[in-house]
Short mmCIF file of C-alpha atoms in Angstrom, two decimals:
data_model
loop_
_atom_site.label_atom_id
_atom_site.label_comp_id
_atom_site.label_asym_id
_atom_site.label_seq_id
_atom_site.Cartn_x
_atom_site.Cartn_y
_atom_site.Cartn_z
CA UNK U 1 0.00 0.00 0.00
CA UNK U 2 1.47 3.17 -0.89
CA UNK U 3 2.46 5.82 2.17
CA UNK U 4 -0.88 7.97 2.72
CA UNK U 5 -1.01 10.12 5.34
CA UNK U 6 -3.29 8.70 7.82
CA UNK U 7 -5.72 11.47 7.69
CA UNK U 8 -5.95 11.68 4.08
CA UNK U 9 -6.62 7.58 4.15
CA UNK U 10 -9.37 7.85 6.69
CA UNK U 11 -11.08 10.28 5.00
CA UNK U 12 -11.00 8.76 1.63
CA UNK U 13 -12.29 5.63 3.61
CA UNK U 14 -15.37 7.22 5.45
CA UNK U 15 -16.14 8.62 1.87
CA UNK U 16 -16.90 4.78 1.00
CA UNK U 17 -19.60 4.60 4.22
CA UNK U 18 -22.38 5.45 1.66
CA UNK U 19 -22.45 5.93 -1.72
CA UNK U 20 -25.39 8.98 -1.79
CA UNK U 21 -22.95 10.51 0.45
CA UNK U 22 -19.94 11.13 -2.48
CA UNK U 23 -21.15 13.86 -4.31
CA UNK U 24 -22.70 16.28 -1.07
CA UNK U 25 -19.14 15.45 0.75
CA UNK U 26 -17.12 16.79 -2.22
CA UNK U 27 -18.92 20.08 -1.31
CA UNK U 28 -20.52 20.33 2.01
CA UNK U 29 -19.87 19.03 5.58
CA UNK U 30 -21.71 15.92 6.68
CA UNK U 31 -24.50 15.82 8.71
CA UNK U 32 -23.17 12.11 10.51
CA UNK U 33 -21.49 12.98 12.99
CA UNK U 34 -19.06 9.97 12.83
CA UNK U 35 -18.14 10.19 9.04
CA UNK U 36 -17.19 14.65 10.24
CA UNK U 37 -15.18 12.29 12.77
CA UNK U 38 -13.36 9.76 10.41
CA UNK U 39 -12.75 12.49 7.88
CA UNK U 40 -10.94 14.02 11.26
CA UNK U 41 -8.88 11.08 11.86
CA UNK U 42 -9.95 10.45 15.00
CA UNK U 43 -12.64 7.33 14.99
CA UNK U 44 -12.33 4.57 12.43
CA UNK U 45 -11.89 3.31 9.25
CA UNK U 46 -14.48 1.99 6.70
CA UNK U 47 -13.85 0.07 3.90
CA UNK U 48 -15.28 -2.57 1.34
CA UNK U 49 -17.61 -3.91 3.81
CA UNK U 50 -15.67 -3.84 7.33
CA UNK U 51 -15.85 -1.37 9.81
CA UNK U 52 -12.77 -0.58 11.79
CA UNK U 53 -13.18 0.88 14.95
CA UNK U 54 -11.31 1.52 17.82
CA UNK U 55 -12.17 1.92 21.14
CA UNK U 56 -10.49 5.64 21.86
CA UNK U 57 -11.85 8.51 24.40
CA UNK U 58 -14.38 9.40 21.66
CA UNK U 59 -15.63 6.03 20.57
CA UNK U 60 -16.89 5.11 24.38
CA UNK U 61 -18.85 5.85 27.06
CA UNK U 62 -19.07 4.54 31.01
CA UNK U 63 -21.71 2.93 32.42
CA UNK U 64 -24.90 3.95 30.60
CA UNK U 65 -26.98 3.62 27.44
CA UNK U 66 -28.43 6.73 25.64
CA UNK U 67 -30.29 6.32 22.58
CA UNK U 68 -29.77 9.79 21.99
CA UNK U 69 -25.93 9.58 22.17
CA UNK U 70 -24.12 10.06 18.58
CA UNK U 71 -23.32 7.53 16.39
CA UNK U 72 -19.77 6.26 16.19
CA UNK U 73 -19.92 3.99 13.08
CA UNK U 74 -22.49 3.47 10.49
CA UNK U 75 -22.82 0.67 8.41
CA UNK U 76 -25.10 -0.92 5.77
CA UNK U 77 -27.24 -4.41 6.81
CA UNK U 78 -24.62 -7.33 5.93
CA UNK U 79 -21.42 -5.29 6.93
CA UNK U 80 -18.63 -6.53 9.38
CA UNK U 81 -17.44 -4.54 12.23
CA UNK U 82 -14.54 -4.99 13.92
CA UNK U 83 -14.40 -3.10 17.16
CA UNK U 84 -11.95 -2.62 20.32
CA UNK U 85 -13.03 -2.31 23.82
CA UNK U 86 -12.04 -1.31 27.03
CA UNK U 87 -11.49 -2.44 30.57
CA UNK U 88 -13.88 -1.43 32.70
CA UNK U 89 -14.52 2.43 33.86
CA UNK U 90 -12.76 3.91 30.98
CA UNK U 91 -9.51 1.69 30.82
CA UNK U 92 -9.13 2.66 34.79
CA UNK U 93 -8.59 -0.85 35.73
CA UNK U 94 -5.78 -1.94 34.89
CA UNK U 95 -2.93 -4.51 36.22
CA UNK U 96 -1.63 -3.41 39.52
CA UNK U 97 -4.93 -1.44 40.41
CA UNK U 98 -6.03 -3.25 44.05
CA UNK U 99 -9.40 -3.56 45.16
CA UNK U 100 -9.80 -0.41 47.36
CA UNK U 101 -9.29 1.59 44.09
CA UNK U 102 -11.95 -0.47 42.12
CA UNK U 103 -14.11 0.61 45.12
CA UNK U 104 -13.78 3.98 44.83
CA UNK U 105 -14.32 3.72 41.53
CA UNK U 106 -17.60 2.34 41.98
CA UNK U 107 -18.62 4.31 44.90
CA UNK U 108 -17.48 7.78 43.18
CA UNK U 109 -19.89 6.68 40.81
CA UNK U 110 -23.33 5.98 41.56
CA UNK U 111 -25.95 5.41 38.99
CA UNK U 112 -23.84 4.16 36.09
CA UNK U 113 -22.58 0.74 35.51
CA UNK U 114 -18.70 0.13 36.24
CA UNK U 115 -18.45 -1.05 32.08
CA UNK U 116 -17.03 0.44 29.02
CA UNK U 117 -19.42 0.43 25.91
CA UNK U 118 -18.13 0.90 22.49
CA UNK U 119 -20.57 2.41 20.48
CA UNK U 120 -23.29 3.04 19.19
CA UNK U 121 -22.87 1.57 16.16
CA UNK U 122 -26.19 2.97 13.47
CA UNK U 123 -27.18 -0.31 11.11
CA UNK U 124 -28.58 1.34 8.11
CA UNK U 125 -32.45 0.34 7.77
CA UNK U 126 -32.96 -0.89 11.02
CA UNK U 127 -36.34 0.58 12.17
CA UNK U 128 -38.34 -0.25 15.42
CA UNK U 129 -40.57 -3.79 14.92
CA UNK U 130 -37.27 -5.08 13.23
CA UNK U 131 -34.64 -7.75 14.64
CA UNK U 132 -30.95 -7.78 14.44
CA UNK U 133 -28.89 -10.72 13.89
CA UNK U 134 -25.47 -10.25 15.06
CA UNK U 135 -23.08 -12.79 14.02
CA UNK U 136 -20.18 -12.63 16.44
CA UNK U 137 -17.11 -13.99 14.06
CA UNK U 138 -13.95 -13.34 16.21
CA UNK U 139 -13.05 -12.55 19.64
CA UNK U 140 -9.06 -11.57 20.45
CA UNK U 141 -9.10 -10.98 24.23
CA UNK U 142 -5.83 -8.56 25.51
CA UNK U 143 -3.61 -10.83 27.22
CA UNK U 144 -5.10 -10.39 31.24
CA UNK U 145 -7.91 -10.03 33.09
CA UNK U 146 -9.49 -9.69 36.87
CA UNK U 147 -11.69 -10.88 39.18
CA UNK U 148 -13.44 -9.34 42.29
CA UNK U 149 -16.15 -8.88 44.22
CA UNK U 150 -17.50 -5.23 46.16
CA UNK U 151 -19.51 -6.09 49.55
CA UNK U 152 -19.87 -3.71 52.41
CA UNK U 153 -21.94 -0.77 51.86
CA UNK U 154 -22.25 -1.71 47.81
CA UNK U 155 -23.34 -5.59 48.76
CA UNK U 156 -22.71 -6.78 45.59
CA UNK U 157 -22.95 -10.24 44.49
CA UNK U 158 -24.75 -13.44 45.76
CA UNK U 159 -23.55 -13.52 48.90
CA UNK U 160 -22.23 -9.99 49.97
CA UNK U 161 -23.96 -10.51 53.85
CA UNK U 162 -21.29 -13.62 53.82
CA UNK U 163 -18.24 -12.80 52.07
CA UNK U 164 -18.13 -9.03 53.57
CA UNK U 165 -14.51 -8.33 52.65
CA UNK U 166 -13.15 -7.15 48.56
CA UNK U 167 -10.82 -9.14 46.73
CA UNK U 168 -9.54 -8.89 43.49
CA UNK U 169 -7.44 -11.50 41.49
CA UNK U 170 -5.41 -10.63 38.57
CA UNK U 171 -4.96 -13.28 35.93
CA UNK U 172 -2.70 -13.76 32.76
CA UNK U 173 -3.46 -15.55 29.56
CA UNK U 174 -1.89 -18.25 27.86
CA UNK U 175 -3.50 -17.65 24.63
CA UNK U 176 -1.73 -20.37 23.38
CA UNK U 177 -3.59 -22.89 25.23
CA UNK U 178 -6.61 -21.09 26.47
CA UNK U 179 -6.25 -21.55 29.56
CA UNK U 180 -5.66 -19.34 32.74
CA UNK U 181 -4.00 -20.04 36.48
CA UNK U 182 -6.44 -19.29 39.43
CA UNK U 183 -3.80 -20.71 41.79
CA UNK U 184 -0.68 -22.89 41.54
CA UNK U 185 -2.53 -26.26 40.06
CA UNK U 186 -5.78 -24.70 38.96
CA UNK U 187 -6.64 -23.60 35.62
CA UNK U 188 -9.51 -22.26 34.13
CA UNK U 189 -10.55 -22.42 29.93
CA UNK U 190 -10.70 -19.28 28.18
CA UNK U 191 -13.89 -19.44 26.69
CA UNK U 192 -14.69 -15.04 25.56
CA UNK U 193 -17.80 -13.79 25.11
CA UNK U 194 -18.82 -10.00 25.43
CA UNK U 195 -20.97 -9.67 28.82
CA UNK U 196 -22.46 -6.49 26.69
CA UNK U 197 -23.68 -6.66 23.58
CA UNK U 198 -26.98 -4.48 23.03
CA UNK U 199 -28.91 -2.10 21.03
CA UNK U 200 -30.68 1.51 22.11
CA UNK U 201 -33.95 0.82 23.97
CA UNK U 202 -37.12 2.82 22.92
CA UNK U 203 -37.31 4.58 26.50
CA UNK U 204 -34.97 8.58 26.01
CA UNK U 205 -31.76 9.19 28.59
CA UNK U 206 -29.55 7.63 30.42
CA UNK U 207 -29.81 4.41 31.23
CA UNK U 208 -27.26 2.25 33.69
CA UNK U 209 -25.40 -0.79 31.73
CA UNK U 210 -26.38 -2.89 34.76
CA UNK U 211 -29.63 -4.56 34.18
CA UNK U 212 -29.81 -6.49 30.76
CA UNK U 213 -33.91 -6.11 29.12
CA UNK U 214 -35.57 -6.83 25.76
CA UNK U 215 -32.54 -5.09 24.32
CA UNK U 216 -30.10 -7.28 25.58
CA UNK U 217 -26.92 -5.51 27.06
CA UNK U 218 -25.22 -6.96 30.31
CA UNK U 219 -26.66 -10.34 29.41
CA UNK U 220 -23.76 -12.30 30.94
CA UNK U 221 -24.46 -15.49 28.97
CA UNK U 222 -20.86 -17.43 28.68
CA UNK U 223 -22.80 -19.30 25.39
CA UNK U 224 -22.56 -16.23 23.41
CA UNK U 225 -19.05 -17.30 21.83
CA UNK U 226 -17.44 -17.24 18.57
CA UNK U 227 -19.67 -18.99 15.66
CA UNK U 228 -22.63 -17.68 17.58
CA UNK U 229 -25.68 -15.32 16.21
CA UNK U 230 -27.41 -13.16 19.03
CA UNK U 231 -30.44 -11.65 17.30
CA UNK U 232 -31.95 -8.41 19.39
CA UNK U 233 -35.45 -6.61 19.26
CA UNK U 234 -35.25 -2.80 17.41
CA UNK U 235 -36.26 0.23 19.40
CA UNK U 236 -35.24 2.91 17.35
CA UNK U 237 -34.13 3.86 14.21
CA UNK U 238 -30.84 2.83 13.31
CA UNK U 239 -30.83 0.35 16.24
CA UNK U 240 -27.43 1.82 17.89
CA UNK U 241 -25.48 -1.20 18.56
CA UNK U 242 -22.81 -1.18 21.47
CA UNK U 243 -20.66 -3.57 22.88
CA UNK U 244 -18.05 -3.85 26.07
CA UNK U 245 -18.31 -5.79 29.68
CA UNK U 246 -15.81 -8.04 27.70
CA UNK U 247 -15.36 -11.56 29.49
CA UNK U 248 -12.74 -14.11 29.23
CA UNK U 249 -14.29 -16.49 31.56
CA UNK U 250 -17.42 -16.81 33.91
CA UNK U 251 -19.49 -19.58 35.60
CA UNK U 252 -23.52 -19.47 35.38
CA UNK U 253 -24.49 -16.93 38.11
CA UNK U 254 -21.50 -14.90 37.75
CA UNK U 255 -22.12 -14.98 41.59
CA UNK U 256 -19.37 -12.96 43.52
CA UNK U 257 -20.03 -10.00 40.77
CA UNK U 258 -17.75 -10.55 38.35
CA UNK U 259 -16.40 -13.08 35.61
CA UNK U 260 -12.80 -12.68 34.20
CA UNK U 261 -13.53 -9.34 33.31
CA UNK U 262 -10.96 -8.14 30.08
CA UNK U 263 -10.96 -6.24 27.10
CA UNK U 264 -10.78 -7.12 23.48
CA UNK U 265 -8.00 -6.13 20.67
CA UNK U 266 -10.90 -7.68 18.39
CA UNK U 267 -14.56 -8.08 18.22
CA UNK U 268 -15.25 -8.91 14.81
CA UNK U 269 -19.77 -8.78 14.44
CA UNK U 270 -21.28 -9.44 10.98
CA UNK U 271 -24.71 -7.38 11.49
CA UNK U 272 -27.64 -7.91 9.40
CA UNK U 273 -31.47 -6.42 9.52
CA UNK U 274 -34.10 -8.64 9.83
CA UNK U 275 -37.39 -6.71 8.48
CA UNK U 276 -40.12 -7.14 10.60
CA UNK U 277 -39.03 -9.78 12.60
CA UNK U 278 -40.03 -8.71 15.62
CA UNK U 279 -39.21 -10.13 19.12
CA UNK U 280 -40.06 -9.92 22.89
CA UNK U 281 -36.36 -10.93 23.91
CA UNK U 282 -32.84 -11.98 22.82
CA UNK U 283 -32.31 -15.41 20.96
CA UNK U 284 -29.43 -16.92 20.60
CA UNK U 285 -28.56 -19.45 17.85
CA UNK U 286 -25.26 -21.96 18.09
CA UNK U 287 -24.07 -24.36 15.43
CA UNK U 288 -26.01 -26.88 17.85
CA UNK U 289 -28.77 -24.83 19.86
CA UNK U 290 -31.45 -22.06 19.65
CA UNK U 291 -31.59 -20.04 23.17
CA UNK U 292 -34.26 -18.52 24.66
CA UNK U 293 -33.67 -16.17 27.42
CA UNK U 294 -35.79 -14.46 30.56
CA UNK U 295 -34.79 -11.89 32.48
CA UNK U 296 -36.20 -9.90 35.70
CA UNK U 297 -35.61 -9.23 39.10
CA UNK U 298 -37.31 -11.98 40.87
CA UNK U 299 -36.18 -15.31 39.15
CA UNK U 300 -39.24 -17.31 39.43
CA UNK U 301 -40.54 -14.83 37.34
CA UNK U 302 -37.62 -14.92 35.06
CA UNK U 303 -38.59 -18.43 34.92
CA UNK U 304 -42.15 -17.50 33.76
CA UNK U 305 -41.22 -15.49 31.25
CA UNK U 306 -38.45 -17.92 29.98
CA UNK U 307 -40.94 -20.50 29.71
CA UNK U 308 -43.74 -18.15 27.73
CA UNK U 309 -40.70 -17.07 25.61
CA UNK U 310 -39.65 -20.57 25.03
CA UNK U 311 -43.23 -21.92 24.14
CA UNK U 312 -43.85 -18.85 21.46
CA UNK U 313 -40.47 -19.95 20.26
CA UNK U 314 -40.72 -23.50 19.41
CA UNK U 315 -44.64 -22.64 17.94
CA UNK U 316 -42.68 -20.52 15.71
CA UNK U 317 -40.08 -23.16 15.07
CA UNK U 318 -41.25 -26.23 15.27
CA UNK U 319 -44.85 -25.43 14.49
CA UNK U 320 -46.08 -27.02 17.38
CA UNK U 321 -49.41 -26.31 19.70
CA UNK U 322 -49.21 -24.34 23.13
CA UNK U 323 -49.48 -27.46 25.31
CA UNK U 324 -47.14 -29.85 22.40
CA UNK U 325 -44.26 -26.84 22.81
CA UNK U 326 -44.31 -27.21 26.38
CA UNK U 327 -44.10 -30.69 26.51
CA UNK U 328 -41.12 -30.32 24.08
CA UNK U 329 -39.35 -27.77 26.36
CA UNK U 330 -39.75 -29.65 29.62
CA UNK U 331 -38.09 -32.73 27.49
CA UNK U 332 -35.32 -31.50 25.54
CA UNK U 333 -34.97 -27.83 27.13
CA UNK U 334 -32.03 -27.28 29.37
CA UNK U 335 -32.65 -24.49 31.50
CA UNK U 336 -29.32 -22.35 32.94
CA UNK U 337 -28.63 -19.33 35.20
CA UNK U 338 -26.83 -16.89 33.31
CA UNK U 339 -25.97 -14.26 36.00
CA UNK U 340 -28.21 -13.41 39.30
CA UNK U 341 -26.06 -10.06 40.42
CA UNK U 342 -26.95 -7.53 37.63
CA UNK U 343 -30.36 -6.44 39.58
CA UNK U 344 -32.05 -7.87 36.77
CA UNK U 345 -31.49 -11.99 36.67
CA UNK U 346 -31.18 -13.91 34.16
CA UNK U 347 -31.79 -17.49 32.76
CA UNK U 348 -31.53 -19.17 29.29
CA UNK U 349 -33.21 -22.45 27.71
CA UNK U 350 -31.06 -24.64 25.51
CA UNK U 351 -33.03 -25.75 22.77
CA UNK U 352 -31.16 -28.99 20.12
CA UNK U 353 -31.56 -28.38 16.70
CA UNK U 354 -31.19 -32.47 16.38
CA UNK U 355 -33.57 -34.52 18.64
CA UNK U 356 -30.71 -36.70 19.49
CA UNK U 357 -29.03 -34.45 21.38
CA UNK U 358 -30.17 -35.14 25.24
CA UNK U 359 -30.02 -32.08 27.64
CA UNK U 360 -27.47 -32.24 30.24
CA UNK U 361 -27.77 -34.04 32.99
CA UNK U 362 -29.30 -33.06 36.45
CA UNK U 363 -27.11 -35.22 38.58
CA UNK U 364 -27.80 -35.31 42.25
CA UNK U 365 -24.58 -36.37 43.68
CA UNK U 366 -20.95 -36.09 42.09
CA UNK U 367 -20.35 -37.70 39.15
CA UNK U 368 -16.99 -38.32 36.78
CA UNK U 369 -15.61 -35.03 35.78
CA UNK U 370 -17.41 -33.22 38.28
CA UNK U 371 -18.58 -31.84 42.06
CA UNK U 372 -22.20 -31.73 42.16
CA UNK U 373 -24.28 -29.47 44.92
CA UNK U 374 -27.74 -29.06 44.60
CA UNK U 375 -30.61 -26.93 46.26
CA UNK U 376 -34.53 -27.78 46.48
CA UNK U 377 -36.99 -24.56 47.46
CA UNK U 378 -40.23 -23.20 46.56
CA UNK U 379 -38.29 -19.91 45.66
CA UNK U 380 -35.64 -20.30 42.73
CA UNK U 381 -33.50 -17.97 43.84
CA UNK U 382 -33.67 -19.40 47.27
CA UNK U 383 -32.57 -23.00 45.63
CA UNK U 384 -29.99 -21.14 43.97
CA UNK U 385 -28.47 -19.86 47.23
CA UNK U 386 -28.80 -23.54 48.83
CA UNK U 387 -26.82 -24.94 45.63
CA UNK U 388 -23.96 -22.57 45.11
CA UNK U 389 -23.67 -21.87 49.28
CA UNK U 390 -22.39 -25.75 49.27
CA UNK U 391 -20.17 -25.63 46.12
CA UNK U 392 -18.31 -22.85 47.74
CA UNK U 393 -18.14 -24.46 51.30
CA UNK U 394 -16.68 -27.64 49.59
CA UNK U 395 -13.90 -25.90 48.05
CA UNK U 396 -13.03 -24.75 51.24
CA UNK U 397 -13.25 -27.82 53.47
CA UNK U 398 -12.05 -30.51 50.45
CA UNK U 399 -9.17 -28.80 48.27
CA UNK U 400 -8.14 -25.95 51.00
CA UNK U 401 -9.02 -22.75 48.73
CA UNK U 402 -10.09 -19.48 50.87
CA UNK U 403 -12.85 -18.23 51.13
CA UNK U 404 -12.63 -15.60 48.77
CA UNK U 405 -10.86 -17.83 46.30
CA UNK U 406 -13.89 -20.71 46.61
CA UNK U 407 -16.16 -17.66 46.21
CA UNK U 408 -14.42 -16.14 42.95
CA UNK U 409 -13.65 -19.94 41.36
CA UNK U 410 -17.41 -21.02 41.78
CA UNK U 411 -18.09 -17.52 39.94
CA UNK U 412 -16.00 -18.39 37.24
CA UNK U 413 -16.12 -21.75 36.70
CA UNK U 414 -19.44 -23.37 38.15
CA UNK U 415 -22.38 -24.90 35.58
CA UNK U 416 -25.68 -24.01 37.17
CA UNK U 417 -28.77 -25.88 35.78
CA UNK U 418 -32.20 -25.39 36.76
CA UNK U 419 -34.05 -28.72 37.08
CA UNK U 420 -37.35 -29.50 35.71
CA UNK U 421 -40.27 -26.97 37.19
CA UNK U 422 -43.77 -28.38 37.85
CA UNK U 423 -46.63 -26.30 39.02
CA UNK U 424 -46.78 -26.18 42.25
CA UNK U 425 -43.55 -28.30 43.27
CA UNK U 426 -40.82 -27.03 45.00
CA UNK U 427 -38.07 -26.20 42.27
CA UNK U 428 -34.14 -27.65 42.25
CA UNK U 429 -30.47 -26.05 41.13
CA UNK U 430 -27.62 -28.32 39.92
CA UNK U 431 -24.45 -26.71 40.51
CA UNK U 432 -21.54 -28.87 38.64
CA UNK U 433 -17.80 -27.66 39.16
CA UNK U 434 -15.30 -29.04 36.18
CA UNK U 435 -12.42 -31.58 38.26
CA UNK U 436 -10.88 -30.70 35.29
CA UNK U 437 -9.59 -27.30 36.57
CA UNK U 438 -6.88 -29.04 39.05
CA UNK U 439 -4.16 -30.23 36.51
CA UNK U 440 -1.12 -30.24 39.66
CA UNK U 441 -0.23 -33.53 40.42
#
């Protein structure tokens, strides 16, 4: 490539963005704000399809949606975008940062979420009553991450009455292999998924990135991986897609706050507009699985509305009846917690796409590969607590871990499934913890 001057490129490359654009650029500033940026040098890069963009001072924001904020990157329905994010409160935390500055952080703070969004991103013919389909292609994660949890006066997490004292652990990647130490002997995968990815909702201001909705955001579910398409409601023109909350790692629950929390070099999203395709809540589609999701601040009614959501789902689907969908569900659906510390909690149905493939199993005691606790109560989130209380006392009594370490691993590490719910029955958690992660000798 011949030696343009940086400026000079980007500008000839936010000129591609949109072909009515050409002529009115040639002779009058444009109205978008983020092309006036590119043509700047300050944002991104468009070209031939892909959208480059970094996540810089001007490309994100802390801790709240606004559908009102300007766009950073446009693109047309079928483009790539390949975006940067950030570590959490604008890049603040950072390796050697302990846990009484994350605190303050937090406390100094009140209202907004602790993440960093990049965005919004405006999808060209998106219109409310539409559906995205975000295809997430390629995740690079930095090369570290962190852990902690925030009790006292914030109680955060499951268990903040319990575990009243901060910790935060720092962690570095083997990219390599995938894999991450907790401790000397313990490893954990590296499985990334962005914690945040979400559009604008209908509703104007500022909105914390806390609580996930209709419009997805701080979902937290560790499925959402390479290979798989998340496909998101429309509230407003445009969309305004954002990302950030980028994890490395995280258990179902997410209970002591917080997964592996990093950023990424890459986040590489193939967007596309689905016309009038309109939905209630996220879905989630893997080479293997369709997911359903339900979300709200009591669980049991998360539950509810997972179940309505699943049954309008497979009607859709699989064309079957009301009472034939449910049936189907409570056969081959496997229900999981994906986080119950965002205010708003959250579970997810796996769906097969082949009839062969059995849900996962609901074991009651341990089995090969895996420590098994499990919790019976009327109230989910009550079963929840008698599962994962267990999990974390085990690791304390039967491999020696602290306290705070049993508390983080189960957060990052521990499969939570939600056993089959009758009406009227008292309802059961699984919590499963790999063996897997102890590779000393």
């Amino acid at each position: 490539m011949p030696d343009i001057p940086r400026r000079n490129f980007l500008a000839g490359a936010a000129a591609l963005a949109g072909a009515p654009l050409l002529t009115a650029a040639a002779d009058a500033p444009s109205s978008r704000p983020e092309i006036a940026a590119l043509s700047q040098g300050r944002v991104g890069q468009y070209q031939s399809g892909v959208y480059l963009l970094p996540a810089t001072d001007e490309t994100v924001q802390w801790g709240w949606f606004d559908n009102a904020e300007p766009p950073r990157a446009r693109i047309r329905d079928g483009d790539t975008v390949v975006m940067e994010t950030q570590m959490a409160s604008l890049n603040r935390i950072l390796p050697g940062m302990d846990v009484q500055g994350i605190t303050k952080l937090r406390v100094d703070n009140p209202g907004r979420g602790p993440h960093t969004i990049t965005g919004p991103i405006y999808v060209e013919g998106a219109m409310p009553g539409d559906a995205l389909e975000i295809r997430i292609n390629r995740i690079v994660p930095r090369s570290y991450g962190a852990n902690w949890n925030l009790p006292g006066p914030l109680k955060l997490g499951q268990f903040p009455e319990v575990f009243t004292e901060p910790q935060v652990k720092w962690f570095y990647f083997d990219l390599a292999r995938r894999r991450t130490e907790f401790l000397p002997g313990i490893e954990i995968p590296i499985r990334p998924f962005p914690g945040i990815l979400g559009v604008a909702r209908a509703e104007p201001g500022r909105h914390s990135t806390v609580p996930p909705g209709p419009f997805g955001g701080n979902l937290d579910i560790r499925e959402l991986v390479e290979g798989t398409t998340l496909h998101l409601p429309v509230f407003v023109d445009g969309a305004l897609l954002w990302s950030g909350d980028s994890h490395a790692a995280q258990g179902n629950g997410e209970i002591n706050l917080t997964a592996i929390e990093t950023a990424f070099s890459e986040l590489s999203l193939t967007v596309k507009v689905r016309k009038g395709a309109a939905l209630a809540w996220p879905r989630i589609e893997t080479p293997t699985h369709w997911l359903t999701t339900g979300y709200d601040r009591s669980l049991n009614r998360a539950h509810e509305l997972l179940v309505e959501e699943t049954v309008k789902f497979l009607r859709e689907w699989r064309g079957l009846s009301g009472g034939d969908a449910l049936r189907w569900m409570q056969q081959h659906g496997d229900v999981r917690v994906a986080e119950v510390v965002n205010q708003v909690k959250g579970l997810y149905c796996l769906l097969p796409k082949r009839l062969k493939d059995r849900p996962a199993a609901r074991p009651a005691k341990d089995v090969r590969g895996a420590f098994v606790t499990v919790g019976e109560d009327g109230d989910l989130m009550q079963a929840m607590n008698r599962a994962a209380m267990p999990m974390i006392e085990r690791l304390q009594a039967e491999k020696g871990l602290a306290a705070l370490d049993a508390y983080a691993l189960a957060s990052l590490a521990m499969d939570t499934r939600v056993g089959r719910v009758e009406p009227g029955a008292g309802k059961a958690v699984h919590c499963l913890l790999p063996q897997s992660l102890w590779v000393g000798p």
